């Protein structure tokens, strides 16, 4: 992490729901991707309206690279037993730009402080299981031009790094478009230059965030 910024973190690609039952109390976790505090607040308000008859609608969200903005609410539960544990799950899983509401329907049996912390934490984990998550990385889009003599070495080098070209254009020369983690840029440019004895034409097209893989 540099200046509060992270090279990669998990994001919610598609939200989802999960539910647990603890001593007849139902805990329903609803998870949603959000890009701002306003989006998070709107989602929380919408979920509260949906579950207007619930005993509690506790919430937590984290927004921004480096988890710059976090909020949580116990919504009437004993202080520190709901919102904070929910937020800790998001932070512990290194998830950013996500909001979660855990809706509780009271089942008639008090759970105690420890029981509430466990239930709200577990509900969030259950909700995350039913989301599509991805790794968001700081990346670089690069154009590499070479003659046909250099392409074999370049493809071998990229294969060893697990980089699949986004585009390949074969004319009188070969042009590849690559996308890879920003931290590799200096090393990869050096390796590509050495592999082609300086003949490769390398151009940085843009720096971009991209989802590396989903789960």
Short mmCIF file of C-alpha atoms in Angstrom, two decimals:
data_model
loop_
_atom_site.label_atom_id
_atom_site.label_comp_id
_atom_site.label_asym_id
_atom_site.label_seq_id
_atom_site.Cartn_x
_atom_site.Cartn_y
_atom_site.Cartn_z
CA UNK A 1 0.00 0.00 0.00
CA UNK A 2 1.39 3.41 -0.97
CA UNK A 3 -0.04 6.73 0.29
CA UNK A 4 -3.09 4.82 1.54
CA UNK A 5 -3.65 3.17 -1.85
CA UNK A 6 -3.73 -0.57 -2.38
CA UNK A 7 -2.42 -2.40 -5.43
CA UNK A 8 -5.32 -4.85 -5.27
CA UNK A 9 -8.42 -5.59 -3.25
CA UNK A 10 -11.64 -7.56 -3.46
CA UNK A 11 -14.80 -6.01 -4.82
CA UNK A 12 -18.36 -7.27 -5.05
CA UNK A 13 -19.08 -7.81 -8.75
CA UNK A 14 -22.65 -8.93 -8.08
CA UNK A 15 -24.45 -8.66 -4.75
CA UNK A 16 -26.22 -11.46 -2.96
CA UNK A 17 -28.01 -12.63 0.18
CA UNK A 18 -27.36 -15.13 2.92
CA UNK A 19 -29.31 -16.18 6.00
CA UNK A 20 -28.60 -17.87 9.31
CA UNK A 21 -30.86 -18.78 12.23
CA UNK A 22 -29.58 -18.47 15.79
CA UNK A 23 -31.89 -19.46 18.68
CA UNK A 24 -34.91 -18.81 16.45
CA UNK A 25 -33.71 -15.32 15.47
CA UNK A 26 -33.36 -14.91 11.69
CA UNK A 27 -30.38 -12.93 10.38
CA UNK A 28 -30.62 -12.01 6.68
CA UNK A 29 -27.52 -10.41 5.13
CA UNK A 30 -27.94 -8.39 1.93
CA UNK A 31 -24.71 -7.35 0.20
CA UNK A 32 -24.44 -4.76 -2.56
CA UNK A 33 -21.57 -3.13 -4.49
CA UNK A 34 -21.42 0.66 -3.93
CA UNK A 35 -19.13 3.38 -5.27
CA UNK A 36 -19.90 6.21 -2.84
CA UNK A 37 -21.32 7.07 0.57
CA UNK A 38 -24.50 8.28 -1.17
CA UNK A 39 -24.97 4.93 -2.92
CA UNK A 40 -24.38 3.08 0.33
CA UNK A 41 -26.89 5.27 2.21
CA UNK A 42 -29.52 4.79 -0.52
CA UNK A 43 -29.04 1.00 -0.49
CA UNK A 44 -29.30 0.86 3.32
CA UNK A 45 -32.46 2.97 3.29
CA UNK A 46 -34.02 0.83 0.54
CA UNK A 47 -33.24 -2.38 2.46
CA UNK A 48 -34.74 -0.94 5.66
CA UNK A 49 -37.94 -0.15 3.76
CA UNK A 50 -38.04 -3.66 2.31
CA UNK A 51 -37.69 -5.19 5.78
CA UNK A 52 -39.69 -2.52 7.59
CA UNK A 53 -41.19 -5.07 9.98
CA UNK A 54 -37.82 -6.42 11.18
CA UNK A 55 -36.53 -5.96 14.73
CA UNK A 56 -33.23 -4.47 13.52
CA UNK A 57 -31.58 -3.53 10.22
CA UNK A 58 -27.89 -3.16 11.08
CA UNK A 59 -25.47 -1.93 8.45
CA UNK A 60 -21.85 -1.42 7.46
CA UNK A 61 -20.05 -0.21 4.38
CA UNK A 62 -16.53 0.48 3.15
CA UNK A 63 -15.78 2.75 0.20
CA UNK A 64 -12.53 3.75 -1.49
CA UNK A 65 -9.07 2.42 -2.22
CA UNK A 66 -7.38 1.99 1.15
CA UNK A 67 -10.75 1.74 2.93
CA UNK A 68 -10.81 5.53 3.22
CA UNK A 69 -14.47 5.72 4.23
CA UNK A 70 -16.21 3.31 6.61
CA UNK A 71 -19.49 3.53 8.50
CA UNK A 72 -21.49 1.10 10.60
CA UNK A 73 -24.72 1.12 12.59
CA UNK A 74 -26.04 -1.12 15.37
CA UNK A 75 -29.63 0.06 14.71
CA UNK A 76 -30.75 -0.44 18.31
CA UNK A 77 -28.67 -3.52 19.14
CA UNK A 78 -26.26 -3.14 22.11
CA UNK A 79 -23.34 -0.89 21.13
CA UNK A 80 -20.57 -2.70 19.26
CA UNK A 81 -22.45 -6.00 18.82
CA UNK A 82 -23.61 -5.63 15.20
CA UNK A 83 -22.32 -2.86 12.93
CA UNK A 84 -18.69 -3.01 14.02
CA UNK A 85 -18.39 -6.83 13.74
CA UNK A 86 -20.06 -6.61 10.31
CA UNK A 87 -17.56 -3.98 9.19
CA UNK A 88 -14.67 -6.07 10.55
CA UNK A 89 -15.71 -8.95 8.28
CA UNK A 90 -15.58 -6.68 5.20
CA UNK A 91 -12.21 -5.26 6.23
CA UNK A 92 -10.86 -8.67 7.18
CA UNK A 93 -11.77 -10.07 3.76
CA UNK A 94 -10.12 -6.98 2.20
CA UNK A 95 -13.37 -6.06 0.48
CA UNK A 96 -13.82 -2.48 -0.72
CA UNK A 97 -16.73 -0.57 -2.28
CA UNK A 98 -19.38 -2.73 -0.66
CA UNK A 99 -22.30 -2.28 1.74
CA UNK A 100 -24.14 -4.86 3.81
CA UNK A 101 -27.35 -4.79 5.81
CA UNK A 102 -28.12 -7.59 8.25
CA UNK A 103 -31.83 -7.79 9.01
CA UNK A 104 -32.81 -9.46 12.27
CA UNK A 105 -36.18 -10.92 13.15
CA UNK A 106 -36.08 -11.57 16.90
CA UNK A 107 -36.88 -15.14 17.86
CA UNK A 108 -37.68 -14.60 21.53
CA UNK A 109 -34.34 -15.65 23.06
CA UNK A 110 -31.63 -13.16 24.01
CA UNK A 111 -28.25 -14.05 22.52
CA UNK A 112 -25.99 -11.99 24.78
CA UNK A 113 -23.16 -9.77 23.59
CA UNK A 114 -20.89 -12.55 22.33
CA UNK A 115 -23.78 -14.35 20.64
CA UNK A 116 -24.80 -11.19 18.76
CA UNK A 117 -21.25 -10.50 17.57
CA UNK A 118 -20.94 -14.06 16.26
CA UNK A 119 -24.39 -14.04 14.63
CA UNK A 120 -23.93 -10.73 12.80
CA UNK A 121 -20.42 -11.68 11.69
CA UNK A 122 -21.55 -15.09 10.46
CA UNK A 123 -24.51 -13.59 8.60
CA UNK A 124 -22.20 -11.28 6.63
CA UNK A 125 -19.92 -14.23 5.75
CA UNK A 126 -22.97 -16.16 4.59
CA UNK A 127 -24.06 -13.22 2.44
CA UNK A 128 -20.62 -12.93 0.85
CA UNK A 129 -20.69 -16.63 -0.07
CA UNK A 130 -23.63 -15.87 -2.35
CA UNK A 131 -22.00 -12.88 -4.06
CA UNK A 132 -19.72 -12.81 -7.07
CA UNK A 133 -16.40 -11.37 -5.93
CA UNK A 134 -13.46 -10.20 -8.01
CA UNK A 135 -9.93 -8.92 -7.48
CA UNK A 136 -9.64 -5.29 -8.60
CA UNK A 137 -6.09 -4.42 -9.56
CA UNK A 138 -4.25 -1.27 -10.54
CA UNK A 139 -3.14 -2.16 -14.06
CA UNK A 140 -1.33 -0.98 -17.17
CA UNK A 141 -2.46 -1.41 -20.78
CA UNK A 142 0.57 -1.75 -23.04
CA UNK A 143 1.12 -2.00 -26.80
CA UNK A 144 4.08 -4.08 -28.01
CA UNK A 145 5.17 -4.05 -31.66
CA UNK A 146 7.76 -6.51 -32.98
CA UNK A 147 8.92 -8.28 -36.11
CA UNK A 148 8.22 -11.96 -36.64
CA UNK A 149 11.66 -12.93 -35.33
CA UNK A 150 10.82 -11.50 -31.89
CA UNK A 151 7.27 -12.76 -31.43
CA UNK A 152 8.23 -16.26 -30.25
CA UNK A 153 10.40 -14.93 -27.43
CA UNK A 154 7.74 -12.40 -26.43
CA UNK A 155 4.94 -14.99 -26.30
CA UNK A 156 7.16 -17.32 -24.28
CA UNK A 157 7.94 -14.51 -21.83
CA UNK A 158 4.25 -13.54 -21.50
CA UNK A 159 3.24 -17.18 -21.02
CA UNK A 160 5.72 -17.57 -18.16
CA UNK A 161 4.06 -14.54 -16.52
CA UNK A 162 0.54 -15.84 -17.14
CA UNK A 163 -0.30 -12.86 -19.38
CA UNK A 164 -2.74 -13.49 -22.22
CA UNK A 165 -2.70 -10.74 -24.90
CA UNK A 166 -5.96 -8.78 -25.12
CA UNK A 167 -5.48 -8.33 -28.88
CA UNK A 168 -3.05 -9.66 -31.48
CA UNK A 169 -2.58 -8.11 -34.93
CA UNK A 170 -0.44 -9.84 -37.53
CA UNK A 171 0.43 -7.72 -40.61
CA UNK A 172 3.94 -6.95 -41.86
CA UNK A 173 4.76 -6.86 -38.15
CA UNK A 174 3.09 -8.16 -34.97
CA UNK A 175 1.31 -5.86 -32.50
CA UNK A 176 0.10 -7.13 -29.15
CA UNK A 177 -2.06 -5.34 -26.60
CA UNK A 178 -1.40 -6.39 -23.01
CA UNK A 179 -3.04 -5.79 -19.64
CA UNK A 180 -1.18 -6.63 -16.43
CA UNK A 181 -0.68 -5.43 -12.82
CA UNK A 182 0.92 -1.97 -12.61
CA UNK A 183 3.63 -3.25 -10.24
CA UNK A 184 5.00 -5.38 -13.10
CA UNK A 185 5.44 -2.48 -15.54
CA UNK A 186 9.12 -1.64 -15.04
CA UNK A 187 10.20 -5.28 -14.87
CA UNK A 188 8.12 -6.34 -17.88
CA UNK A 189 9.25 -3.48 -20.12
CA UNK A 190 12.87 -4.37 -19.26
CA UNK A 191 12.30 -8.08 -20.01
CA UNK A 192 10.50 -7.38 -23.31
CA UNK A 193 13.29 -5.03 -24.38
CA UNK A 194 15.98 -7.58 -23.52
CA UNK A 195 14.11 -10.47 -25.18
CA UNK A 196 14.03 -8.58 -28.51
CA UNK A 197 17.47 -6.96 -28.21
CA UNK A 198 15.79 -3.56 -28.05
CA UNK A 199 13.81 -4.02 -31.29
CA UNK A 200 10.34 -4.11 -29.67
CA UNK A 201 8.32 -0.89 -29.86
CA UNK A 202 6.66 -0.51 -26.46
CA UNK A 203 3.98 2.08 -25.71
CA UNK A 204 2.02 2.59 -22.49
CA UNK A 205 -1.60 3.15 -23.57
CA UNK A 206 -3.20 3.84 -20.17
CA UNK A 207 -3.23 3.07 -16.48
CA UNK A 208 -6.49 1.41 -15.54
CA UNK A 209 -8.22 -0.56 -12.78
CA UNK A 210 -9.41 -3.98 -13.89
CA UNK A 211 -11.00 -7.09 -12.41
CA UNK A 212 -8.39 -9.81 -12.55
CA UNK A 213 -10.49 -12.83 -11.58
CA UNK A 214 -13.89 -13.63 -10.19
CA UNK A 215 -15.02 -16.16 -7.62
#
